[in-house]
Amino acid sequence: MKKVIKIIALTLSGIITFVVLYFVFAIVLSVIPVNKNPDNAKEIPVYIFTNGAHTDIVVPVKTDIIDWSEQIKYENTLANDTSCRLLALGWGDKGFYLDTPTWADLKFSTAFKAVFGINTAAIHATYYRELRENDSCKKIEISKEQYKDLVAYIQKDFLTTGNGDYINIVTDANYGVNDAFYEGKGRFNMFRTCNAWTNRSLKACGQRACVWTPFDKGIFYHYK
C-alpha cells in the first residue's frame, strides 16, 4: 500500500512540476522579442486579431501576389459576401474547432485530444469587410517580399487534393455567416498551439514576435 501511495505521490509531483515549468517557460519565452525593430517598406497591411484566447493572422483577400478567394471561396461561407476584403486565418485542432463553438461546449475528451495531439489540424478562415484597430486587433504594414514569405508560410499548412486544391470541411459548426473550415496539416498540441502558429507567421514575415508562446497575450505583449 505504501508503495502505491509513493507512486501516486511521485506521479502527482511530476505532473505539478511539469505544469509549473510549462507556464514559467511560456511567460519567459513570450517576453523575449524576435525582430524587435523591423525596418521594412510599408506596402501591404496585415493584422493580428484575438478573440481573447485564439489569434488569427488577417490578410487582404486580393493583391497582385495572391487572390485567396480562388482557393478559399466566398461560396463556402453561408453569406457568400464578395464585398469582404479581409481574410482572417487561424490554424488549430480540428476537433476543438468543430466541437467547441463556445467555451461552454468544451468537453474533457476534446481538450485531452487537443493537448496531446491526437486529432488532425484544421484552418479556420473568416471573411471581414473591415477591421478596426483596438487592444484586440493590431495593424502591421509589411513589404511585398515579406508578404510573399507570409503567404508561403500559411499555404504550407493547408492540406490539398492531388490537384492542389484546399479541402473545404463541410460542416454546420460555423461560428458565423462568413467563415469556413479547411483541412490542415500537422497536429495541435500543448507546444504547437494556434497562437504559436500565429507567432511563427509573424517571424516568417520578419515582424515583431516572441521566441515562443502558447497564448495570445505572448504575441500582443509586443504590440502594446
PDB file of N, CA, C and O in Angstrom, residues 105-173:
ATOM      1  N   ASP A 105     -19.149  24.739 -24.456  1.00  0.00           N
ATOM      2  CA  ASP A 105     -19.273  23.450 -25.148  1.00  0.00           C
ATOM      3  C   ASP A 105     -18.040  22.564 -24.983  1.00  0.00           C
ATOM      4  O   ASP A 105     -18.001  21.452 -25.504  1.00  0.00           O
ATOM      5  N   LEU A 106     -17.032  23.077 -24.290  1.00  0.00           N
ATOM      6  CA  LEU A 106     -15.784  22.331 -24.157  1.00  0.00           C
ATOM      7  C   LEU A 106     -15.974  21.054 -23.352  1.00  0.00           C
ATOM      8  O   LEU A 106     -16.517  21.069 -22.250  1.00  0.00           O
ATOM      9  N   LYS A 107     -15.521  19.954 -23.904  1.00  0.00           N
ATOM     10  CA  LYS A 107     -15.573  18.656 -23.230  1.00  0.00           C
ATOM     11  C   LYS A 107     -14.153  18.230 -22.853  1.00  0.00           C
ATOM     12  O   LYS A 107     -13.187  18.586 -23.524  1.00  0.00           O
ATOM     13  N   PHE A 108     -14.052  17.436 -21.798  1.00  0.00           N
ATOM     14  CA  PHE A 108     -12.737  16.958 -21.365  1.00  0.00           C
ATOM     15  C   PHE A 108     -12.064  16.165 -22.485  1.00  0.00           C
ATOM     16  O   PHE A 108     -10.860  16.312 -22.720  1.00  0.00           O
ATOM     17  N   SER A 109     -12.835  15.332 -23.179  1.00  0.00           N
ATOM     18  CA  SER A 109     -12.267  14.495 -24.240  1.00  0.00           C
ATOM     19  C   SER A 109     -11.687  15.352 -25.365  1.00  0.00           C
ATOM     20  O   SER A 109     -10.628  15.044 -25.917  1.00  0.00           O
ATOM     21  N   THR A 110     -12.371  16.452 -25.686  1.00  0.00           N
ATOM     22  CA  THR A 110     -11.892  17.358 -26.738  1.00  0.00           C
ATOM     23  C   THR A 110     -10.587  18.013 -26.322  1.00  0.00           C
ATOM     24  O   THR A 110      -9.630  18.080 -27.094  1.00  0.00           O
ATOM     25  N   ALA A 111     -10.544  18.517 -25.092  1.00  0.00           N
ATOM     26  CA  ALA A 111      -9.334  19.165 -24.576  1.00  0.00           C
ATOM     27  C   ALA A 111      -8.174  18.181 -24.493  1.00  0.00           C
ATOM     28  O   ALA A 111      -7.034  18.503 -24.849  1.00  0.00           O
ATOM     29  N   PHE A 112      -8.449  16.976 -24.026  1.00  0.00           N
ATOM     30  CA  PHE A 112      -7.408  15.950 -23.884  1.00  0.00           C
ATOM     31  C   PHE A 112      -6.787  15.625 -25.242  1.00  0.00           C
ATOM     32  O   PHE A 112      -5.560  15.571 -25.391  1.00  0.00           O
ATOM     33  N   LYS A 113      -7.633  15.417 -26.246  1.00  0.00           N
ATOM     34  CA  LYS A 113      -7.141  15.086 -27.576  1.00  0.00           C
ATOM     35  C   LYS A 113      -6.335  16.236 -28.168  1.00  0.00           C
ATOM     36  O   LYS A 113      -5.332  16.020 -28.857  1.00  0.00           O
ATOM     37  N   ALA A 114      -6.769  17.467 -27.912  1.00  0.00           N
ATOM     38  CA  ALA A 114      -6.058  18.635 -28.435  1.00  0.00           C
ATOM     39  C   ALA A 114      -4.686  18.772 -27.787  1.00  0.00           C
ATOM     40  O   ALA A 114      -3.667  18.949 -28.473  1.00  0.00           O
ATOM     41  N   VAL A 115      -4.642  18.686 -26.476  1.00  0.00           N
ATOM     42  CA  VAL A 115      -3.385  18.864 -25.739  1.00  0.00           C
ATOM     43  C   VAL A 115      -2.337  17.834 -26.134  1.00  0.00           C
ATOM     44  O   VAL A 115      -1.147  18.146 -26.262  1.00  0.00           O
ATOM     45  N   PHE A 116      -2.776  16.610 -26.372  1.00  0.00           N
ATOM     46  CA  PHE A 116      -1.823  15.536 -26.656  1.00  0.00           C
ATOM     47  C   PHE A 116      -1.714  15.193 -28.145  1.00  0.00           C
ATOM     48  O   PHE A 116      -1.159  14.162 -28.511  1.00  0.00           O
ATOM     49  N   GLY A 117      -2.226  16.065 -29.009  1.00  0.00           N
ATOM     50  CA  GLY A 117      -2.006  15.922 -30.446  1.00  0.00           C
ATOM     51  C   GLY A 117      -2.643  14.702 -31.072  1.00  0.00           C
ATOM     52  O   GLY A 117      -2.095  14.124 -32.010  1.00  0.00           O
ATOM     53  N   ILE A 118      -3.815  14.326 -30.590  1.00  0.00           N
ATOM     54  CA  ILE A 118      -4.480  13.134 -31.115  1.00  0.00           C
ATOM     55  C   ILE A 118      -5.249  13.444 -32.395  1.00  0.00           C
ATOM     56  O   ILE A 118      -5.272  12.651 -33.337  1.00  0.00           O
ATOM     57  N   ASN A 119      -5.888  14.613 -32.437  1.00  0.00           N
ATOM     58  CA  ASN A 119      -6.658  14.998 -33.622  1.00  0.00           C
ATOM     59  C   ASN A 119      -5.774  15.591 -34.710  1.00  0.00           C
ATOM     60  O   ASN A 119      -4.653  16.020 -34.458  1.00  0.00           O
ATOM     61  N   THR A 120      -6.296  15.645 -35.911  1.00  0.00           N
ATOM     62  CA  THR A 120      -5.621  16.346 -37.002  1.00  0.00           C
ATOM     63  C   THR A 120      -5.944  17.840 -36.897  1.00  0.00           C
ATOM     64  O   THR A 120      -6.743  18.266 -36.067  1.00  0.00           O
ATOM     65  N   ALA A 121      -5.331  18.635 -37.763  1.00  0.00           N
ATOM     66  CA  ALA A 121      -5.490  20.089 -37.709  1.00  0.00           C
ATOM     67  C   ALA A 121      -6.495  20.585 -38.737  1.00  0.00           C
ATOM     68  O   ALA A 121      -6.855  19.886 -39.685  1.00  0.00           O
ATOM     69  N   ALA A 122      -6.939  21.809 -38.519  1.00  0.00           N
ATOM     70  CA  ALA A 122      -7.817  22.480 -39.469  1.00  0.00           C
ATOM     71  C   ALA A 122      -7.426  23.949 -39.520  1.00  0.00           C
ATOM     72  O   ALA A 122      -6.773  24.466 -38.597  1.00  0.00           O
ATOM     73  N   ILE A 123      -7.806  24.607 -40.586  1.00  0.00           N
ATOM     74  CA  ILE A 123      -7.607  26.047 -40.711  1.00  0.00           C
ATOM     75  C   ILE A 123      -8.971  26.714 -40.780  1.00  0.00           C
ATOM     76  O   ILE A 123      -9.827  26.327 -41.588  1.00  0.00           O
ATOM     77  N   HIS A 124      -9.170  27.684 -39.911  1.00  0.00           N
ATOM     78  CA  HIS A 124     -10.425  28.427 -39.851  1.00  0.00           C
ATOM     79  C   HIS A 124     -10.237  29.728 -40.640  1.00  0.00           C
ATOM     80  O   HIS A 124      -9.324  30.505 -40.356  1.00  0.00           O
ATOM     81  N   ALA A 125     -11.073  29.943 -41.623  1.00  0.00           N
ATOM     82  CA  ALA A 125     -10.979  31.118 -42.486  1.00  0.00           C
ATOM     83  C   ALA A 125     -12.237  31.962 -42.327  1.00  0.00           C
ATOM     84  O   ALA A 125     -13.356  31.458 -42.480  1.00  0.00           O
ATOM     85  N   THR A 126     -12.062  33.241 -42.005  1.00  0.00           N
ATOM     86  CA  THR A 126     -13.200  34.133 -41.780  1.00  0.00           C
ATOM     87  C   THR A 126     -13.031  35.399 -42.603  1.00  0.00           C
ATOM     88  O   THR A 126     -11.993  36.068 -42.533  1.00  0.00           O
ATOM     89  N   TYR A 127     -14.061  35.735 -43.366  1.00  0.00           N
ATOM     90  CA  TYR A 127     -14.044  36.957 -44.171  1.00  0.00           C
ATOM     91  C   TYR A 127     -14.580  38.138 -43.365  1.00  0.00           C
ATOM     92  O   TYR A 127     -15.541  38.009 -42.599  1.00  0.00           O
ATOM     93  N   TYR A 128     -13.953  39.310 -43.552  1.00  0.00           N
ATOM     94  CA  TYR A 128     -14.397  40.557 -42.933  1.00  0.00           C
ATOM     95  C   TYR A 128     -14.453  41.660 -43.974  1.00  0.00           C
ATOM     96  O   TYR A 128     -13.618  41.699 -44.891  1.00  0.00           O
ATOM     97  N   ARG A 129     -15.403  42.557 -43.810  1.00  0.00           N
ATOM     98  CA  ARG A 129     -15.431  43.745 -44.679  1.00  0.00           C
ATOM     99  C   ARG A 129     -14.358  44.733 -44.244  1.00  0.00           C
ATOM    100  O   ARG A 129     -13.701  45.360 -45.068  1.00  0.00           O
ATOM    101  N   GLU A 130     -14.211  44.890 -42.932  1.00  0.00           N
ATOM    102  CA  GLU A 130     -13.193  45.783 -42.386  1.00  0.00           C
ATOM    103  C   GLU A 130     -12.893  45.378 -40.949  1.00  0.00           C
ATOM    104  O   GLU A 130     -13.655  44.647 -40.317  1.00  0.00           O
ATOM    105  N   LEU A 131     -11.780  45.875 -40.442  1.00  0.00           N
ATOM    106  CA  LEU A 131     -11.411  45.675 -39.046  1.00  0.00           C
ATOM    107  C   LEU A 131     -10.979  47.018 -38.471  1.00  0.00           C
ATOM    108  O   LEU A 131     -10.384  47.842 -39.173  1.00  0.00           O
ATOM    109  N   ARG A 132     -11.276  47.220 -37.219  1.00  0.00           N
ATOM    110  CA  ARG A 132     -10.861  48.440 -36.540  1.00  0.00           C
ATOM    111  C   ARG A 132      -9.784  48.095 -35.519  1.00  0.00           C
ATOM    112  O   ARG A 132      -9.916  47.127 -34.769  1.00  0.00           O
ATOM    113  N   GLU A 133      -8.752  48.908 -35.506  1.00  0.00           N
ATOM    114  CA  GLU A 133      -7.666  48.673 -34.554  1.00  0.00           C
ATOM    115  C   GLU A 133      -8.112  48.967 -33.126  1.00  0.00           C
ATOM    116  O   GLU A 133      -8.768  49.967 -32.860  1.00  0.00           O
ATOM    117  N   ASN A 134      -7.764  48.068 -32.221  1.00  0.00           N
ATOM    118  CA  ASN A 134      -8.011  48.252 -30.796  1.00  0.00           C
ATOM    119  C   ASN A 134      -7.080  47.312 -30.042  1.00  0.00           C
ATOM    120  O   ASN A 134      -6.117  46.791 -30.642  1.00  0.00           O
ATOM    121  N   ASP A 135      -7.335  47.072 -28.784  1.00  0.00           N
ATOM    122  CA  ASP A 135      -6.453  46.210 -27.998  1.00  0.00           C
ATOM    123  C   ASP A 135      -6.434  44.775 -28.505  1.00  0.00           C
ATOM    124  O   ASP A 135      -5.500  44.024 -28.225  1.00  0.00           O
ATOM    125  N   SER A 136      -7.484  44.374 -29.240  1.00  0.00           N
ATOM    126  CA  SER A 136      -7.582  43.000 -29.740  1.00  0.00           C
ATOM    127  C   SER A 136      -7.240  42.877 -31.219  1.00  0.00           C
ATOM    128  O   SER A 136      -7.268  41.770 -31.763  1.00  0.00           O
ATOM    129  N   CYS A 137      -6.933  43.987 -31.851  1.00  0.00           N
ATOM    130  CA  CYS A 137      -6.662  43.978 -33.293  1.00  0.00           C
ATOM    131  C   CYS A 137      -5.576  45.001 -33.615  1.00  0.00           C
ATOM    132  O   CYS A 137      -5.768  46.207 -33.397  1.00  0.00           O
ATOM    133  N   LYS A 138      -4.453  44.521 -34.112  1.00  0.00           N
ATOM    134  CA  LYS A 138      -3.321  45.397 -34.406  1.00  0.00           C
ATOM    135  C   LYS A 138      -2.956  45.316 -35.893  1.00  0.00           C
ATOM    136  O   LYS A 138      -2.843  44.218 -36.453  1.00  0.00           O
ATOM    137  N   LYS A 139      -2.769  46.467 -36.494  1.00  0.00           N
ATOM    138  CA  LYS A 139      -2.402  46.548 -37.906  1.00  0.00           C
ATOM    139  C   LYS A 139      -0.886  46.586 -38.044  1.00  0.00           C
ATOM    140  O   LYS A 139      -0.200  47.284 -37.297  1.00  0.00           O
ATOM    141  N   ILE A 140      -0.379  45.829 -38.996  1.00  0.00           N
ATOM    142  CA  ILE A 140       1.058  45.783 -39.273  1.00  0.00           C
ATOM    143  C   ILE A 140       1.242  45.965 -40.774  1.00  0.00           C
ATOM    144  O   ILE A 140       0.545  45.326 -41.568  1.00  0.00           O
ATOM    145  N   GLU A 141       2.156  46.818 -41.161  1.00  0.00           N
ATOM    146  CA  GLU A 141       2.414  47.022 -42.583  1.00  0.00           C
ATOM    147  C   GLU A 141       3.749  46.388 -42.953  1.00  0.00           C
ATOM    148  O   GLU A 141       4.777  46.669 -42.335  1.00  0.00           O
ATOM    149  N   ILE A 142       3.725  45.540 -43.962  1.00  0.00           N
ATOM    150  CA  ILE A 142       4.919  44.800 -44.352  1.00  0.00           C
ATOM    151  C   ILE A 142       5.215  45.028 -45.831  1.00  0.00           C
ATOM    152  O   ILE A 142       4.371  45.537 -46.575  1.00  0.00           O
ATOM    153  N   SER A 143       6.401  44.623 -46.252  1.00  0.00           N
ATOM    154  CA  SER A 143       6.780  44.777 -47.654  1.00  0.00           C
ATOM    155  C   SER A 143       6.176  43.650 -48.495  1.00  0.00           C
ATOM    156  O   SER A 143       5.709  42.640 -47.972  1.00  0.00           O
ATOM    157  N   LYS A 144       6.206  43.818 -49.791  1.00  0.00           N
ATOM    158  CA  LYS A 144       5.675  42.791 -50.695  1.00  0.00           C
ATOM    159  C   LYS A 144       6.471  41.492 -50.575  1.00  0.00           C
ATOM    160  O   LYS A 144       5.899  40.406 -50.623  1.00  0.00           O
ATOM    161  N   GLU A 145       7.791  41.618 -50.420  1.00  0.00           N
ATOM    162  CA  GLU A 145       8.613  40.421 -50.275  1.00  0.00           C
ATOM    163  C   GLU A 145       8.289  39.694 -48.973  1.00  0.00           C
ATOM    164  O   GLU A 145       8.232  38.457 -48.932  1.00  0.00           O
ATOM    165  N   GLN A 146       8.058  40.439 -47.918  1.00  0.00           N
ATOM    166  CA  GLN A 146       7.683  39.823 -46.649  1.00  0.00           C
ATOM    167  C   GLN A 146       6.309  39.162 -46.752  1.00  0.00           C
ATOM    168  O   GLN A 146       6.072  38.109 -46.167  1.00  0.00           O
ATOM    169  N   TYR A 147       5.416  39.797 -47.506  1.00  0.00           N
ATOM    170  CA  TYR A 147       4.086  39.214 -47.681  1.00  0.00           C
ATOM    171  C   TYR A 147       4.177  37.886 -48.444  1.00  0.00           C
ATOM    172  O   TYR A 147       3.447  36.941 -48.142  1.00  0.00           O
ATOM    173  N   LYS A 148       5.074  37.819 -49.398  1.00  0.00           N
ATOM    174  CA  LYS A 148       5.284  36.552 -50.114  1.00  0.00           C
ATOM    175  C   LYS A 148       5.715  35.461 -49.141  1.00  0.00           C
ATOM    176  O   LYS A 148       5.272  34.308 -49.236  1.00  0.00           O
ATOM    177  N   ASP A 149       6.587  35.828 -48.188  1.00  0.00           N
ATOM    178  CA  ASP A 149       7.034  34.860 -47.181  1.00  0.00           C
ATOM    179  C   ASP A 149       5.869  34.443 -46.283  1.00  0.00           C
ATOM    180  O   ASP A 149       5.752  33.268 -45.919  1.00  0.00           O
ATOM    181  N   LEU A 150       5.027  35.406 -45.932  1.00  0.00           N
ATOM    182  CA  LEU A 150       3.867  35.097 -45.106  1.00  0.00           C
ATOM    183  C   LEU A 150       2.903  34.171 -45.841  1.00  0.00           C
ATOM    184  O   LEU A 150       2.395  33.201 -45.261  1.00  0.00           O
ATOM    185  N   VAL A 151       2.653  34.460 -47.102  1.00  0.00           N
ATOM    186  CA  VAL A 151       1.767  33.621 -47.918  1.00  0.00           C
ATOM    187  C   VAL A 151       2.297  32.190 -47.979  1.00  0.00           C
ATOM    188  O   VAL A 151       1.550  31.223 -47.806  1.00  0.00           O
ATOM    189  N   ALA A 152       3.579  32.056 -48.212  1.00  0.00           N
ATOM    190  CA  ALA A 152       4.194  30.720 -48.288  1.00  0.00           C
ATOM    191  C   ALA A 152       4.052  29.983 -46.963  1.00  0.00           C
ATOM    192  O   ALA A 152       3.791  28.774 -46.934  1.00  0.00           O
ATOM    193  N   TYR A 153       4.226  30.711 -45.855  1.00  0.00           N
ATOM    194  CA  TYR A 153       4.087  30.102 -44.526  1.00  0.00           C
ATOM    195  C   TYR A 153       2.671  29.571 -44.315  1.00  0.00           C
ATOM    196  O   TYR A 153       2.476  28.455 -43.830  1.00  0.00           O
ATOM    197  N   ILE A 154       1.673  30.371 -44.674  1.00  0.00           N
ATOM    198  CA  ILE A 154       0.279  29.963 -44.484  1.00  0.00           C
ATOM    199  C   ILE A 154      -0.090  28.819 -45.416  1.00  0.00           C
ATOM    200  O   ILE A 154      -0.708  27.830 -45.002  1.00  0.00           O
ATOM    201  N   GLN A 155       0.301  28.926 -46.675  1.00  0.00           N
ATOM    202  CA  GLN A 155      -0.087  27.923 -47.666  1.00  0.00           C
ATOM    203  C   GLN A 155       0.415  26.523 -47.323  1.00  0.00           C
ATOM    204  O   GLN A 155      -0.263  25.533 -47.587  1.00  0.00           O
ATOM    205  N   LYS A 156       1.585  26.443 -46.717  1.00  0.00           N
ATOM    206  CA  LYS A 156       2.177  25.122 -46.449  1.00  0.00           C
ATOM    207  C   LYS A 156       1.376  24.316 -45.443  1.00  0.00           C
ATOM    208  O   LYS A 156       1.533  23.085 -45.349  1.00  0.00           O
ATOM    209  N   ASP A 157       0.491  24.975 -44.683  1.00  0.00           N
ATOM    210  CA  ASP A 157      -0.268  24.265 -43.657  1.00  0.00           C
ATOM    211  C   ASP A 157      -1.681  23.888 -44.097  1.00  0.00           C
ATOM    212  O   ASP A 157      -2.459  23.370 -43.291  1.00  0.00           O
ATOM    213  N   PHE A 158      -2.016  24.141 -45.365  1.00  0.00           N
ATOM    214  CA  PHE A 158      -3.276  23.651 -45.918  1.00  0.00           C
ATOM    215  C   PHE A 158      -3.057  22.255 -46.492  1.00  0.00           C
ATOM    216  O   PHE A 158      -2.118  22.029 -47.262  1.00  0.00           O
ATOM    217  N   LEU A 159      -3.920  21.324 -46.132  1.00  0.00           N
ATOM    218  CA  LEU A 159      -3.921  20.018 -46.782  1.00  0.00           C
ATOM    219  C   LEU A 159      -4.613  20.183 -48.128  1.00  0.00           C
ATOM    220  O   LEU A 159      -5.648  20.850 -48.216  1.00  0.00           O
ATOM    221  N   THR A 160      -4.052  19.607 -49.173  1.00  0.00           N
ATOM    222  CA  THR A 160      -4.596  19.813 -50.513  1.00  0.00           C
ATOM    223  C   THR A 160      -4.914  18.493 -51.205  1.00  0.00           C
ATOM    224  O   THR A 160      -4.427  17.433 -50.829  1.00  0.00           O
ATOM    225  N   THR A 161      -5.724  18.592 -52.251  1.00  0.00           N
ATOM    226  CA  THR A 161      -6.017  17.443 -53.088  1.00  0.00           C
ATOM    227  C   THR A 161      -4.854  17.220 -54.040  1.00  0.00           C
ATOM    228  O   THR A 161      -3.884  17.993 -54.061  1.00  0.00           O
ATOM    229  N   GLY A 162      -4.964  16.186 -54.874  1.00  0.00           N
ATOM    230  CA  GLY A 162      -3.920  15.928 -55.859  1.00  0.00           C
ATOM    231  C   GLY A 162      -3.777  17.055 -56.853  1.00  0.00           C
ATOM    232  O   GLY A 162      -2.714  17.236 -57.460  1.00  0.00           O
ATOM    233  N   ASN A 163      -4.843  17.854 -57.015  1.00  0.00           N
ATOM    234  CA  ASN A 163      -4.807  18.994 -57.929  1.00  0.00           C
ATOM    235  C   ASN A 163      -4.329  20.278 -57.253  1.00  0.00           C
ATOM    236  O   ASN A 163      -4.283  21.334 -57.877  1.00  0.00           O
ATOM    237  N   GLY A 164      -4.008  20.157 -55.965  1.00  0.00           N
ATOM    238  CA  GLY A 164      -3.521  21.328 -55.243  1.00  0.00           C
ATOM    239  C   GLY A 164      -4.612  22.198 -54.656  1.00  0.00           C
ATOM    240  O   GLY A 164      -4.344  23.309 -54.178  1.00  0.00           O
ATOM    241  N   ASP A 165      -5.867  21.720 -54.664  1.00  0.00           N
ATOM    242  CA  ASP A 165      -6.979  22.499 -54.121  1.00  0.00           C
ATOM    243  C   ASP A 165      -7.089  22.312 -52.615  1.00  0.00           C
ATOM    244  O   ASP A 165      -6.872  21.204 -52.088  1.00  0.00           O
ATOM    245  N   TYR A 166      -7.446  23.390 -51.908  1.00  0.00           N
ATOM    246  CA  TYR A 166      -7.696  23.289 -50.483  1.00  0.00           C
ATOM    247  C   TYR A 166      -8.962  22.460 -50.268  1.00  0.00           C
ATOM    248  O   TYR A 166      -9.897  22.503 -51.070  1.00  0.00           O
ATOM    249  N   ILE A 167      -9.006  21.734 -49.154  1.00  0.00           N
ATOM    250  CA  ILE A 167     -10.122  20.828 -48.879  1.00  0.00           C
ATOM    251  C   ILE A 167     -11.076  21.466 -47.874  1.00  0.00           C
ATOM    252  O   ILE A 167     -10.778  21.571 -46.686  1.00  0.00           O
ATOM    253  N   ASN A 168     -12.208  21.913 -48.368  1.00  0.00           N
ATOM    254  CA  ASN A 168     -13.219  22.521 -47.510  1.00  0.00           C
ATOM    255  C   ASN A 168     -13.886  21.456 -46.635  1.00  0.00           C
ATOM    256  O   ASN A 168     -14.246  20.383 -47.111  1.00  0.00           O
ATOM    257  N   ILE A 169     -14.010  21.748 -45.345  1.00  0.00           N
ATOM    258  CA  ILE A 169     -14.700  20.849 -44.420  1.00  0.00           C
ATOM    259  C   ILE A 169     -16.169  21.263 -44.380  1.00  0.00           C
ATOM    260  O   ILE A 169     -16.509  22.339 -43.871  1.00  0.00           O
ATOM    261  N   VAL A 170     -17.024  20.449 -44.918  1.00  0.00           N
ATOM    262  CA  VAL A 170     -18.457  20.762 -44.939  1.00  0.00           C
ATOM    263  C   VAL A 170     -19.034  20.460 -43.562  1.00  0.00           C
ATOM    264  O   VAL A 170     -19.019  19.322 -43.093  1.00  0.00           O
ATOM    265  N   THR A 171     -19.523  21.490 -42.877  1.00  0.00           N
ATOM    266  CA  THR A 171     -19.998  21.350 -41.504  1.00  0.00           C
ATOM    267  C   THR A 171     -21.026  22.417 -41.199  1.00  0.00           C
ATOM    268  O   THR A 171     -21.066  23.463 -41.872  1.00  0.00           O
ATOM    269  N   ASP A 172     -21.835  22.174 -40.202  1.00  0.00           N
ATOM    270  CA  ASP A 172     -22.761  23.199 -39.727  1.00  0.00           C
ATOM    271  C   ASP A 172     -22.248  23.828 -38.430  1.00  0.00           C
ATOM    272  O   ASP A 172     -22.979  24.513 -37.714  1.00  0.00           O
ATOM    273  N   ALA A 173     -20.961  23.624 -38.156  1.00  0.00           N
ATOM    274  CA  ALA A 173     -20.352  24.154 -36.935  1.00  0.00           C
ATOM    275  C   ALA A 173     -19.715  25.523 -37.151  1.00  0.00           C
ATOM    276  O   ALA A 173     -18.829  25.924 -36.399  1.00  0.00           O
TER     277      ALA A 173
END
